mmCIF file of C-alpha atoms and ligand atoms in Angstrom:
data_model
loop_
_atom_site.group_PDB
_atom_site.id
_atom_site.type_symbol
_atom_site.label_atom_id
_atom_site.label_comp_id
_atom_site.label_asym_id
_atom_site.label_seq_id
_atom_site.Cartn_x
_atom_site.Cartn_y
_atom_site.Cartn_z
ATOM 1 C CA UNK A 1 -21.445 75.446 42.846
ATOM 2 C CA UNK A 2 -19.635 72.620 42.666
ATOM 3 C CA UNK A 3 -17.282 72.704 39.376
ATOM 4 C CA UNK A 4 -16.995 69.123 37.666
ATOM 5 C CA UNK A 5 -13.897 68.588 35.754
ATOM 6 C CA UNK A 6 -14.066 66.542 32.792
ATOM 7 C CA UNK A 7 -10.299 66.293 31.670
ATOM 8 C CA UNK A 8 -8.683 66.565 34.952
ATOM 9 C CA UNK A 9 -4.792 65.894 32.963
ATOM 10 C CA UNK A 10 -5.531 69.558 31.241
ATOM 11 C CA UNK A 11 -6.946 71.064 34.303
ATOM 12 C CA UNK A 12 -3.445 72.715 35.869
ATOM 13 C CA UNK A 13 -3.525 75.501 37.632
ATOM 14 C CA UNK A 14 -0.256 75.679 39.562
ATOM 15 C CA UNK A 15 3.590 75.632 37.984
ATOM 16 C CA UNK A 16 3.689 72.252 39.660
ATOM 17 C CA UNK A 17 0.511 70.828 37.954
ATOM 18 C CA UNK A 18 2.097 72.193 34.973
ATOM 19 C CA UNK A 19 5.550 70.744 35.401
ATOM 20 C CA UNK A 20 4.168 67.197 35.584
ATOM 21 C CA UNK A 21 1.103 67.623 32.625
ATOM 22 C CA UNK A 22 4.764 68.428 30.523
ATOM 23 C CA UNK A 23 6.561 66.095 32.159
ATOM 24 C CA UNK A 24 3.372 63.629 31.600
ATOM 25 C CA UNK A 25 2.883 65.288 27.832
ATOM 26 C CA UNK A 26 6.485 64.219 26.774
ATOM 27 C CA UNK A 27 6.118 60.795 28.250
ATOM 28 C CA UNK A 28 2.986 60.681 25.780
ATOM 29 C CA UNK A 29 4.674 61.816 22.699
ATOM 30 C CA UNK A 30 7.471 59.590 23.628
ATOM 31 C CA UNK A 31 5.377 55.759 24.003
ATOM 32 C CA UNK A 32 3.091 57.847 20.583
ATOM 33 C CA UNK A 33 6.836 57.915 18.938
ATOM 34 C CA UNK A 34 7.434 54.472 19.814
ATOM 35 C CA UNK A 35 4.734 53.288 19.039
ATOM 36 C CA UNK A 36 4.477 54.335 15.576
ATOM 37 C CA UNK A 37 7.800 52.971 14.785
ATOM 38 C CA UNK A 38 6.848 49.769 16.243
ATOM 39 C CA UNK A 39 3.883 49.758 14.193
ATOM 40 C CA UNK A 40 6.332 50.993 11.169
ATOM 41 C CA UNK A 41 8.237 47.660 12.089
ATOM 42 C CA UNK A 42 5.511 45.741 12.592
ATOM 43 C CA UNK A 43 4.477 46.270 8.603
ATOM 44 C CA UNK A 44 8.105 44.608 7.638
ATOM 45 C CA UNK A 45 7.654 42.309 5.291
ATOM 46 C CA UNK A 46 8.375 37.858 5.534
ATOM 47 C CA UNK A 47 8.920 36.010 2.563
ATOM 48 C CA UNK A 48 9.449 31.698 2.393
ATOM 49 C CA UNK A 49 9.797 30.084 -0.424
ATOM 50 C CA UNK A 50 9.668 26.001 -1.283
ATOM 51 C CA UNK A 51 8.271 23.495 -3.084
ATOM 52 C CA UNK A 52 5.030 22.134 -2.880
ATOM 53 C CA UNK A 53 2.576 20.992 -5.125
ATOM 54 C CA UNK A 54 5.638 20.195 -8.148
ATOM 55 C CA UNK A 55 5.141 24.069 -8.087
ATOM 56 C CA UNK A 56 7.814 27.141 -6.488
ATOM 57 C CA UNK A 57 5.881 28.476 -3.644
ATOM 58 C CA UNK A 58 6.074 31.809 -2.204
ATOM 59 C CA UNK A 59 3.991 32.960 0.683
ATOM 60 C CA UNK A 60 4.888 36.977 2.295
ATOM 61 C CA UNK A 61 3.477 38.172 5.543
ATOM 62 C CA UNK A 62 3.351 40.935 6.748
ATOM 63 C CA UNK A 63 4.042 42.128 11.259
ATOM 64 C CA UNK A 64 5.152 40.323 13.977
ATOM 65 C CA UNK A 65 2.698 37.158 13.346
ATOM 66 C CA UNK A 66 4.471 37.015 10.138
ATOM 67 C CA UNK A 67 6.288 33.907 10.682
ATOM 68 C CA UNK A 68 3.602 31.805 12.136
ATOM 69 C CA UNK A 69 1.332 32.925 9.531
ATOM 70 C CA UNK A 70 3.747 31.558 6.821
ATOM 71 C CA UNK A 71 4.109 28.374 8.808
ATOM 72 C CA UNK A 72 0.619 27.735 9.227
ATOM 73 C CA UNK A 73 0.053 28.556 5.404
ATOM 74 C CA UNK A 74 3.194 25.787 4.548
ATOM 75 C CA UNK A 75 1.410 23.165 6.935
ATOM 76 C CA UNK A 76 -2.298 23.739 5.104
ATOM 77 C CA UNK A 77 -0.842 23.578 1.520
ATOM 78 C CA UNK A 78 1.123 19.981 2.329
ATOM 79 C CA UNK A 79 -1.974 18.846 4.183
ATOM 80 C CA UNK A 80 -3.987 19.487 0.456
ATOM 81 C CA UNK A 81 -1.225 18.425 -1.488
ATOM 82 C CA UNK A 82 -1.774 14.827 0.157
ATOM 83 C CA UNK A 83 -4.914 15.186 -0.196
ATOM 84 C CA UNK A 84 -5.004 16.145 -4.065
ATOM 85 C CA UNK A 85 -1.879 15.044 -5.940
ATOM 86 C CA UNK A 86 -3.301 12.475 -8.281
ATOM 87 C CA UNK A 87 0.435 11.113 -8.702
ATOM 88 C CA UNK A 88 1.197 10.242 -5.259
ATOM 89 C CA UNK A 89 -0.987 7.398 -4.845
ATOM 90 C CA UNK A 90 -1.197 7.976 -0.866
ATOM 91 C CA UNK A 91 -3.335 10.821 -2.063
ATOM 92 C CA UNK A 92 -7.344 11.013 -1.542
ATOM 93 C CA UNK A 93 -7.596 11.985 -5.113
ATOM 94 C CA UNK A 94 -5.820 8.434 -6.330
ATOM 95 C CA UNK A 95 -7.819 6.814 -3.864
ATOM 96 C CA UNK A 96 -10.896 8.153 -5.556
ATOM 97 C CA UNK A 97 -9.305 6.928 -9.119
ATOM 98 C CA UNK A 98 -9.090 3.521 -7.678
ATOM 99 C CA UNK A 99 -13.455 3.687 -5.996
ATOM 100 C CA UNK A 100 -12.289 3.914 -2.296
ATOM 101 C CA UNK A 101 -14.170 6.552 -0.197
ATOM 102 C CA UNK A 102 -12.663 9.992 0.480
ATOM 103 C CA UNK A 103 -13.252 13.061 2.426
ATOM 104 C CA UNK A 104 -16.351 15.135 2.251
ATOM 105 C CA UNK A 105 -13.758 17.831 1.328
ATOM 106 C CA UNK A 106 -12.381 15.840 -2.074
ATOM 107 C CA UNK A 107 -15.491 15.057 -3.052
ATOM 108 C CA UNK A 108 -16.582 18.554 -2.656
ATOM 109 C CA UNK A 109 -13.840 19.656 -4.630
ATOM 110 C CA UNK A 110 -14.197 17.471 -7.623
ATOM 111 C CA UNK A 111 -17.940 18.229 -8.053
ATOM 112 C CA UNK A 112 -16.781 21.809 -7.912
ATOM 113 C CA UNK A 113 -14.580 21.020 -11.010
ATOM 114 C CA UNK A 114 -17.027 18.956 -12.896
ATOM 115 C CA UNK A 115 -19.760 22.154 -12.410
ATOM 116 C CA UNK A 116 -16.750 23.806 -14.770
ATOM 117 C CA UNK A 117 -16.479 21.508 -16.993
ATOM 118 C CA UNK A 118 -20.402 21.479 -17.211
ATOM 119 C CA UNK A 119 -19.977 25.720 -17.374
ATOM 120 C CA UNK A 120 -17.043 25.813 -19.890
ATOM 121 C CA UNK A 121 -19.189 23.307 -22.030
ATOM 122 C CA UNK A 122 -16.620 20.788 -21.203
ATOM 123 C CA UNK A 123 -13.075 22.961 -21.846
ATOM 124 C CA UNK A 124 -12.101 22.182 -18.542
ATOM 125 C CA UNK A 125 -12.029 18.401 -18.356
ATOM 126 C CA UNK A 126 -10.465 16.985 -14.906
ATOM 127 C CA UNK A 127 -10.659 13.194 -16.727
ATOM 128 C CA UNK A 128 -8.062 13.637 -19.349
ATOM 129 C CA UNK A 129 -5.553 12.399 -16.549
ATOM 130 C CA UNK A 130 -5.132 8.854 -19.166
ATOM 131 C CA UNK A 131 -4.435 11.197 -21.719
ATOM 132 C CA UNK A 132 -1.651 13.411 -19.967
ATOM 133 C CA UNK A 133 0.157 10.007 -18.754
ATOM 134 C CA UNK A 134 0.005 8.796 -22.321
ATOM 135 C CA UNK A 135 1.794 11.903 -23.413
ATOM 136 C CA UNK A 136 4.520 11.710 -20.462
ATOM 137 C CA UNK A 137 3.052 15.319 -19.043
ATOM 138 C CA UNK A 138 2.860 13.430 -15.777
ATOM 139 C CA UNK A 139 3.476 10.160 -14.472
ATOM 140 C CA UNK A 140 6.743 7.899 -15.697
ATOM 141 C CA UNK A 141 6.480 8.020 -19.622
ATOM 142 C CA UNK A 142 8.650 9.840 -21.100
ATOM 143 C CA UNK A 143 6.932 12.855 -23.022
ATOM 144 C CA UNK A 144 6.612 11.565 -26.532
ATOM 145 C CA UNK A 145 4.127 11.576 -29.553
ATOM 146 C CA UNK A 146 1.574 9.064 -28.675
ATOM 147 C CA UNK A 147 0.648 6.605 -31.702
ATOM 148 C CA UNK A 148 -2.744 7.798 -32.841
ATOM 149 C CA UNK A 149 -4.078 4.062 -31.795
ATOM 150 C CA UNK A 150 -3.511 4.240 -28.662
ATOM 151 C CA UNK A 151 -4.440 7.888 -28.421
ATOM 152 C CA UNK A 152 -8.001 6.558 -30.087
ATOM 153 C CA UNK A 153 -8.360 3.842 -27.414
ATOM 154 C CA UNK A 154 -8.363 6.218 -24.713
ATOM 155 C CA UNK A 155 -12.012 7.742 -25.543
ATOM 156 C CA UNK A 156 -13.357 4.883 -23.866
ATOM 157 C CA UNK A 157 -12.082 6.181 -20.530
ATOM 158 C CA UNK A 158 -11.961 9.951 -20.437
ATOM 159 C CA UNK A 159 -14.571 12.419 -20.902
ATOM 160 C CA UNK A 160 -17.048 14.257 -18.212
ATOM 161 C CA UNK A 161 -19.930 12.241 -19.989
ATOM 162 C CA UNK A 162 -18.596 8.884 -18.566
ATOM 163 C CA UNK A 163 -18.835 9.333 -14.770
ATOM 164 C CA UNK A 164 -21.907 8.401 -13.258
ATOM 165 C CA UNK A 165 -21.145 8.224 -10.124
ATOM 166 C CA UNK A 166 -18.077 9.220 -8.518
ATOM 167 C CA UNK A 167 -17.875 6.470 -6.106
ATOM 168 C CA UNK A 168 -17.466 4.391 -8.831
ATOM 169 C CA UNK A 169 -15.757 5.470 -11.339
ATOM 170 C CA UNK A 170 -15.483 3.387 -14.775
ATOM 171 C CA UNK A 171 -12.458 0.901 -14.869
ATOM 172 C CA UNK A 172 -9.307 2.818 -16.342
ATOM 173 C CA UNK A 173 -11.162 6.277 -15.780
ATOM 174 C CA UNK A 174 -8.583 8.356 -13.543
ATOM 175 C CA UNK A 175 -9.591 11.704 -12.539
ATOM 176 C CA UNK A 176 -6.493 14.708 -12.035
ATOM 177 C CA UNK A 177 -6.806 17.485 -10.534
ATOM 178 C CA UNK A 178 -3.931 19.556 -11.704
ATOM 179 C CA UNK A 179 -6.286 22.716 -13.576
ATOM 180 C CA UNK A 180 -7.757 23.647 -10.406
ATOM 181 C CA UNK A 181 -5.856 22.380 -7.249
ATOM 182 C CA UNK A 182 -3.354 25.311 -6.883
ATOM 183 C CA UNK A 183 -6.164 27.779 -7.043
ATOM 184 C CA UNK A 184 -8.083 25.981 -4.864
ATOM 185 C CA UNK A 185 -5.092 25.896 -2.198
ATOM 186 C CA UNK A 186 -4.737 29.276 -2.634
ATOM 187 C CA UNK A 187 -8.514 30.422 -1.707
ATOM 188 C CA UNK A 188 -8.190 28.092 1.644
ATOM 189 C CA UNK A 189 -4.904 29.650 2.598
ATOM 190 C CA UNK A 190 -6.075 33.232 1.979
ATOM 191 C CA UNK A 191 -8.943 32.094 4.168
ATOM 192 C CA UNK A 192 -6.594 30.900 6.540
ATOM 193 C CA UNK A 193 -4.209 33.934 6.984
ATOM 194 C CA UNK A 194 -7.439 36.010 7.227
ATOM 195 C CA UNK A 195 -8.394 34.226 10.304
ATOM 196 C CA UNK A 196 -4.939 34.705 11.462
ATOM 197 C CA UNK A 197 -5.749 38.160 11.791
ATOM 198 C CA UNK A 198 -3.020 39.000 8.435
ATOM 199 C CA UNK A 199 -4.955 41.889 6.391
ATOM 200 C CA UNK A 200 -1.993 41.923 3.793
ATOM 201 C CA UNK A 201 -0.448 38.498 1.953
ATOM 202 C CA UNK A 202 0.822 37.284 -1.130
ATOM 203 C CA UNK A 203 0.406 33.596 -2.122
ATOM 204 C CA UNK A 204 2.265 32.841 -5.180
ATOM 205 C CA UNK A 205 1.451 29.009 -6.353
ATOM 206 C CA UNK A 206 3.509 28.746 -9.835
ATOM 207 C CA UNK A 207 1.315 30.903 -12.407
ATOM 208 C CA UNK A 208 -1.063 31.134 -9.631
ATOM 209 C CA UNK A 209 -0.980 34.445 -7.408
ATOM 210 C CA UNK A 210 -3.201 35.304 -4.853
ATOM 211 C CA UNK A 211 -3.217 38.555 -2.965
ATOM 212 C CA UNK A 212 -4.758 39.693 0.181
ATOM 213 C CA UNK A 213 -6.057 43.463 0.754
ATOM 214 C CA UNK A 214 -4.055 45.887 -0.135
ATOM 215 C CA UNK A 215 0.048 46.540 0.367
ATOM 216 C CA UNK A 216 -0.070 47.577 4.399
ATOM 217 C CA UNK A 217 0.213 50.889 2.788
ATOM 218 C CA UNK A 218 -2.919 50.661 1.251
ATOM 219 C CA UNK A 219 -1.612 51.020 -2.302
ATOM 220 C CA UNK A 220 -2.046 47.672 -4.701
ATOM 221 C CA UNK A 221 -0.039 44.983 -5.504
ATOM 222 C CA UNK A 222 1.444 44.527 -8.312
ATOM 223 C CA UNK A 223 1.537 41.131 -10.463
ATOM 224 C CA UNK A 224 4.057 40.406 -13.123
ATOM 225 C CA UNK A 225 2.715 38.527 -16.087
ATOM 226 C CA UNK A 226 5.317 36.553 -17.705
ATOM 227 C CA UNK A 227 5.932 36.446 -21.470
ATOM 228 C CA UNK A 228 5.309 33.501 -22.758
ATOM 229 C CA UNK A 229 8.158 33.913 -25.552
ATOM 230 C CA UNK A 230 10.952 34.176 -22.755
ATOM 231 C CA UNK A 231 11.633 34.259 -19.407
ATOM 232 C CA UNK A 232 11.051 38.303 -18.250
ATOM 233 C CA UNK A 233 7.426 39.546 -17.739
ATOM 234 C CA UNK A 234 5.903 41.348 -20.425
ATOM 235 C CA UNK A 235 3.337 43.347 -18.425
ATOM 236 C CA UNK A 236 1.900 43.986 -14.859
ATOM 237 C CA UNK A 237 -1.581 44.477 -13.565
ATOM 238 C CA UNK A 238 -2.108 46.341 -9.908
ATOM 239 C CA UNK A 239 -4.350 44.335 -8.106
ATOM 240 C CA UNK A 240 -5.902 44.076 -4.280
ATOM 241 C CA UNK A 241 -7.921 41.214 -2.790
ATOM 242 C CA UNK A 242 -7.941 39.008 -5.883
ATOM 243 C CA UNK A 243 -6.273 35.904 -7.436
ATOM 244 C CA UNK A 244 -4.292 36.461 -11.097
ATOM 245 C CA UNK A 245 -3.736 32.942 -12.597
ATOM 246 C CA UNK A 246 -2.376 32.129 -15.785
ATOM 247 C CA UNK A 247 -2.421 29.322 -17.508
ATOM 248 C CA UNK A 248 0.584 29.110 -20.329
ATOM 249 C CA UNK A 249 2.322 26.475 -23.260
ATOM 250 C CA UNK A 250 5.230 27.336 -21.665
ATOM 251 C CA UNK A 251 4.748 25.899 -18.349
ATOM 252 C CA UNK A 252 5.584 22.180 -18.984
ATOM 253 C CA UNK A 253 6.119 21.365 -22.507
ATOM 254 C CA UNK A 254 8.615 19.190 -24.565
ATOM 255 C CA UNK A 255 9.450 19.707 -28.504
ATOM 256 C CA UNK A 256 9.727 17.602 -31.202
ATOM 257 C CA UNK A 257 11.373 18.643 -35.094
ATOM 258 C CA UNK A 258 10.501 22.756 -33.705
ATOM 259 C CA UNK A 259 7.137 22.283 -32.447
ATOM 260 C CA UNK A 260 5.955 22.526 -28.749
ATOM 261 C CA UNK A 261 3.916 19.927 -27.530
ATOM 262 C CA UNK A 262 2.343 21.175 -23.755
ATOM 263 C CA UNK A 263 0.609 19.693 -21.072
ATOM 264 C CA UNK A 264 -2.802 21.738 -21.616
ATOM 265 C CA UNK A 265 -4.813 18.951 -23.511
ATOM 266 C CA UNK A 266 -7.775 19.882 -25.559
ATOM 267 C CA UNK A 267 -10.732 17.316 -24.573
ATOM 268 C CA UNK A 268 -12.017 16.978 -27.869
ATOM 269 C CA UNK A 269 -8.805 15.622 -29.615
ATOM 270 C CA UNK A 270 -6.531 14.587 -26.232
ATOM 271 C CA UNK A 271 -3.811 16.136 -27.637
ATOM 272 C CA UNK A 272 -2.020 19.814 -26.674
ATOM 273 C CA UNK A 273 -4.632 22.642 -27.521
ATOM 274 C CA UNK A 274 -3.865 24.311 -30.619
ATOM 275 C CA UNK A 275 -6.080 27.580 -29.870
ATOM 276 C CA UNK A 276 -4.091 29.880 -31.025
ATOM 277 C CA UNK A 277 -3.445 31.129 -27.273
ATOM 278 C CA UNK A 278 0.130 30.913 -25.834
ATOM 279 C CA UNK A 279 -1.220 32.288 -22.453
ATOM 280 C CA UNK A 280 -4.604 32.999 -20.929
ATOM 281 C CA UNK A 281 -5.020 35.340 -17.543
ATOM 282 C CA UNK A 282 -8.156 34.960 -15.077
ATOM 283 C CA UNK A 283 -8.668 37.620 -12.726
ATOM 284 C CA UNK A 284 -10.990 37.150 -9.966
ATOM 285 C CA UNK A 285 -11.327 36.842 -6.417
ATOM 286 C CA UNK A 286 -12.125 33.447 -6.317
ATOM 287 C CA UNK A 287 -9.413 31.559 -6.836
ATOM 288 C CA UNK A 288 -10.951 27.849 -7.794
ATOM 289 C CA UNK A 289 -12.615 29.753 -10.739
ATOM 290 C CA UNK A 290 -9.666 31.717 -11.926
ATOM 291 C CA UNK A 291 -7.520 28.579 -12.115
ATOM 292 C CA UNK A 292 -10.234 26.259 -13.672
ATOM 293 C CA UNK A 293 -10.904 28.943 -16.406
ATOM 294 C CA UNK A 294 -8.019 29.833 -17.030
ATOM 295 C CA UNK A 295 -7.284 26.316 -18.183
ATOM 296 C CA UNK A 296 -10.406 26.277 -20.165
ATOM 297 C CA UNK A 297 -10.204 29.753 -22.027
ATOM 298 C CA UNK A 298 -6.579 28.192 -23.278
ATOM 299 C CA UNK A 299 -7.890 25.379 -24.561
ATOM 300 C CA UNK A 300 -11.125 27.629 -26.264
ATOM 301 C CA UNK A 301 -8.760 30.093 -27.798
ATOM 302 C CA UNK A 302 -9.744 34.008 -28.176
ATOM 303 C CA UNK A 303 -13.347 33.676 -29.986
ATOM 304 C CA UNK A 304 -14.684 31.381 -27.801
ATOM 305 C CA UNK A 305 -12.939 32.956 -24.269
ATOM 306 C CA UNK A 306 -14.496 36.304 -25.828
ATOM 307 C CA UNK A 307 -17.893 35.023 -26.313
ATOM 308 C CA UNK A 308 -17.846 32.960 -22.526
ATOM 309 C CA UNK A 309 -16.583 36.246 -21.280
ATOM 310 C CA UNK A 310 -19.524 38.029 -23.120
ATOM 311 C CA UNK A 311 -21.872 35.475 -21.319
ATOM 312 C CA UNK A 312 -20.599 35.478 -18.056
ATOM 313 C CA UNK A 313 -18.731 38.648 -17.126
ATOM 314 C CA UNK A 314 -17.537 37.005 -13.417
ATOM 315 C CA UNK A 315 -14.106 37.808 -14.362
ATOM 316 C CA UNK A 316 -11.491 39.810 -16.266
ATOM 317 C CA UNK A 317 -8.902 38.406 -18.341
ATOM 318 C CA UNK A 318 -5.541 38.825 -19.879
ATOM 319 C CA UNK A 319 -5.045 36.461 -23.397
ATOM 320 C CA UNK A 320 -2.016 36.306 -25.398
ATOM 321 C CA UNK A 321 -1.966 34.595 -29.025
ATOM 322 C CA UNK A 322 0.848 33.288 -30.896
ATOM 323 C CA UNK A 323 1.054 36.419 -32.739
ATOM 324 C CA UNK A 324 2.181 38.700 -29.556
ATOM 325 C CA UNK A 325 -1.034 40.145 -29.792
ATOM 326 C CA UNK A 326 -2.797 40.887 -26.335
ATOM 327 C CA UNK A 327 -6.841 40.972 -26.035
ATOM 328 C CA UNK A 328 -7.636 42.105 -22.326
ATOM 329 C CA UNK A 329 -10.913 43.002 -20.947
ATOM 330 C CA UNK A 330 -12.353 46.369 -19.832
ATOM 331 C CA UNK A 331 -11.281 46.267 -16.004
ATOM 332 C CA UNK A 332 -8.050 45.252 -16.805
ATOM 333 C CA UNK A 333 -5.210 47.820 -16.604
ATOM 334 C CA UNK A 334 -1.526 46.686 -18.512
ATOM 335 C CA UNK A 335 1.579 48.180 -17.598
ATOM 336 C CA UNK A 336 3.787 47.540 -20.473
ATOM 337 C CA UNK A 337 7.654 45.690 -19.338
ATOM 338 C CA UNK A 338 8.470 44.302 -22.963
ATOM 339 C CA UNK A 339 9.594 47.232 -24.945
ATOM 340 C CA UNK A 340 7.140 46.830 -27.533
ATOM 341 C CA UNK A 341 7.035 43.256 -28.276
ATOM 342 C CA UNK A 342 3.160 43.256 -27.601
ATOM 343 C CA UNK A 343 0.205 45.144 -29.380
ATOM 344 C CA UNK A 344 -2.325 45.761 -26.628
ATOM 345 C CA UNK A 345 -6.440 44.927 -27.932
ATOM 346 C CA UNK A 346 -9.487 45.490 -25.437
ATOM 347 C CA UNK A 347 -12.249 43.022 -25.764
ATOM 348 C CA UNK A 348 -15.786 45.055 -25.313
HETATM 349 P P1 LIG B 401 -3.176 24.829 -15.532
HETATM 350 O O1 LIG B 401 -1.712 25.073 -15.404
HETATM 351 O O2 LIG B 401 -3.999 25.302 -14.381
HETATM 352 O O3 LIG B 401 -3.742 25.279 -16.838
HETATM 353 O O4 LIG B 401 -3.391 23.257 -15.467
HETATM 354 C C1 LIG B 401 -2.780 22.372 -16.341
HETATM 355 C C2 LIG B 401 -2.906 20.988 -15.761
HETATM 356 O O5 LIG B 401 -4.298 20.619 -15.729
HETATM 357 C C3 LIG B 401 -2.229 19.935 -16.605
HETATM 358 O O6 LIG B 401 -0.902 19.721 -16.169
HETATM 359 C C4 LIG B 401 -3.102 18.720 -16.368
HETATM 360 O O7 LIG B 401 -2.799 18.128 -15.137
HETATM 361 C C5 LIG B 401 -4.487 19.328 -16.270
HETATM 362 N N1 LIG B 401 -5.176 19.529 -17.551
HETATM 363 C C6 LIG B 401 -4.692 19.472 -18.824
HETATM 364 N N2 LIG B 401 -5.644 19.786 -19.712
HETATM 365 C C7 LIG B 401 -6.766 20.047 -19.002
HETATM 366 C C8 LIG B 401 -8.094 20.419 -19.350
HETATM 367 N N3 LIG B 401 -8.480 20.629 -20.621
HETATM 368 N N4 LIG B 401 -8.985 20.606 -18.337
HETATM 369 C C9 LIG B 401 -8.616 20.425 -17.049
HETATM 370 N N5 LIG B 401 -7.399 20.064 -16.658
HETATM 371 C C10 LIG B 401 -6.472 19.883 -17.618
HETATM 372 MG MG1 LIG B 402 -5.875 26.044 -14.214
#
């Protein structure tokens, strides 16, 4: 009968079969050996760093397609930036302020933000752009206490309520995008890397992180959350696949006779939100969301966030008051960096 062998490299019957399956065996564990140090390499880590978006970037990749990952990333994020900056008036977003058409993309983008502003019963507001140029928070004023007047005048021109259609906007309306546009950039370049093939990535937009997966070895990232007070993080949250964005007084702000006036405007009065909040924390995998709310929840201050939180639940979040108190939602786990400056509360 006719014997069929199925593994003919462990079939060796002879000294010289055997010689070369152990000659052949070494050669095996030799390219295995390589190979997982290769692989070990190919998990180093690339980090670049400018500035885009008036904002520090940092993008790391991870493996040999590191680099061109990063530089793909850099490319997409200047490509939106000149799409979205409402202060660069080559931008699609200022040529929507002045009732020119724009991409299907823009547009898409801005409905997006006024569905939040319809969601957040108008706590994120992308119209208050008069209002933040009045204040010097952007454009060429210099940041200043508006007269009251001229703070007044500007109802006729901001608020959600006003736009009818978004082709043509009312005269003096001007729309900014600033709440949402870093989040937004940072969901389209985690998209991106992902169809780069990268399984691993950290995006870090200003306040805005957003991670990809898991570390490559398979524990979670970890994302500082800075205290508001000073410049050193006061706690860290492990996180995988998911964007942490945080929206804080302290992130462009001027004072006048010891108080802090900030750039996070409260719709209802057009002046900085006085909430009670001096940071508020979104955590959730999409990234538009996280950075939209977290502008909102500032500006509602801890009852309200508590109560949207209550009603939505598409979301965990981290809020600090002016009192160093921290409220922080069930799914949310705090490592502690400040020594005891905070007392830790969980919202149920
Ligand atoms: P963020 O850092 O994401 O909270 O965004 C703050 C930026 O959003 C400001 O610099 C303004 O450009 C804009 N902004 C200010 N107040 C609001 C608001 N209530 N709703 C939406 N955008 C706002
Ligand atoms: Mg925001």
């Amino acid at each position: 009968m006719r014997k069929t062998v199925l593994f003919p490299f462990i079939h060796k019957n002879t000294d010289s079969e055997r010689r070369a399956w152990h000659k052949k065996r070494s050669l095996i564990l030799l390219l295995l050996f390589m190979f997982m140090l290769l692989s070990s390499c190919a998990q180093q880590a690339e980090t670049e760093q400018f500035f885009c978006m008036d904002t520090l970037i940092s993008i790391t990749c991870y493996g040999s397609d590191a680099s061109t990952q990063i530089a793909s990333a850099k490319e997409e994020l200047e490509r939106l930036d000149a799409l979205l900056d409402a202060e660069d008036p080559a931008s699609e977003l200022s040529a929507l302020n002045r009732g020119e058409d724009v991409s299907e993309e823009t547009l898409s983008l801005v409905n997006t933000a006024l569905s939040y502003s319809e969601k957040t019963d108008g706590a994120f507001d992308i119209t208050l752009r008069p209002a933040s140029l009045l204040w010097g928070f952007s454009g060429e004023n210099e940041p200043h206490i508006p007269d009251e007047s001229d703070l007044a005048a500007l109802r006729a021109v901001t608020g959600r309520d006003q736009i009818q259609n978004l082709s043509d906007l009312p005269e003096g309306m001007s729309l900014d995008l600033g709440g949402i546009a870093k989040g937004y950039a940072s969901d389209r370049l985690a998209d991106l890397l992902r169809d780069c093939g990268a399984q691993s990535a950290v995006i870090s937009l200003g306040g805005n992180v957003r991670v990809l997966g898991t570390k490559p070895d398979g524990t979670p990232y970890t994302v500082g959350i800075r205290d508001p007070f000073s410049d050193s993080v006061a706690f860290s949250v492990d996180v995988a696949d998911t964007s942490v964005i945080t929206s804080g007084n302290y992130q462009r702000f001027f004072e006048e006779n010891g108080v802090r006036y900030h750039h996070i405007l409260d719709p209802e009065t057009l002046c900085p939100a006085k909430s009670g909040l001096v940071s508020a924390t979104v955590i959730c995998e999409n990234g538009t969301y996280a950075d939209a709310l977290s502008t909102a929840l500032f500006v509602m201050g801890r009852e309200k966030a508590e109560t949207y939180y209550r009603n939505n639940g598409d979301f965990e979040m981290i809020l600090i008051d002016d009192q160093n108190r921290v409220f922080s939602t069930p799914g949310v786990t705090l490592t502690d960096h400040s020594d005891g400056v905070f007392t830790y509360h969980e919202i149920s």
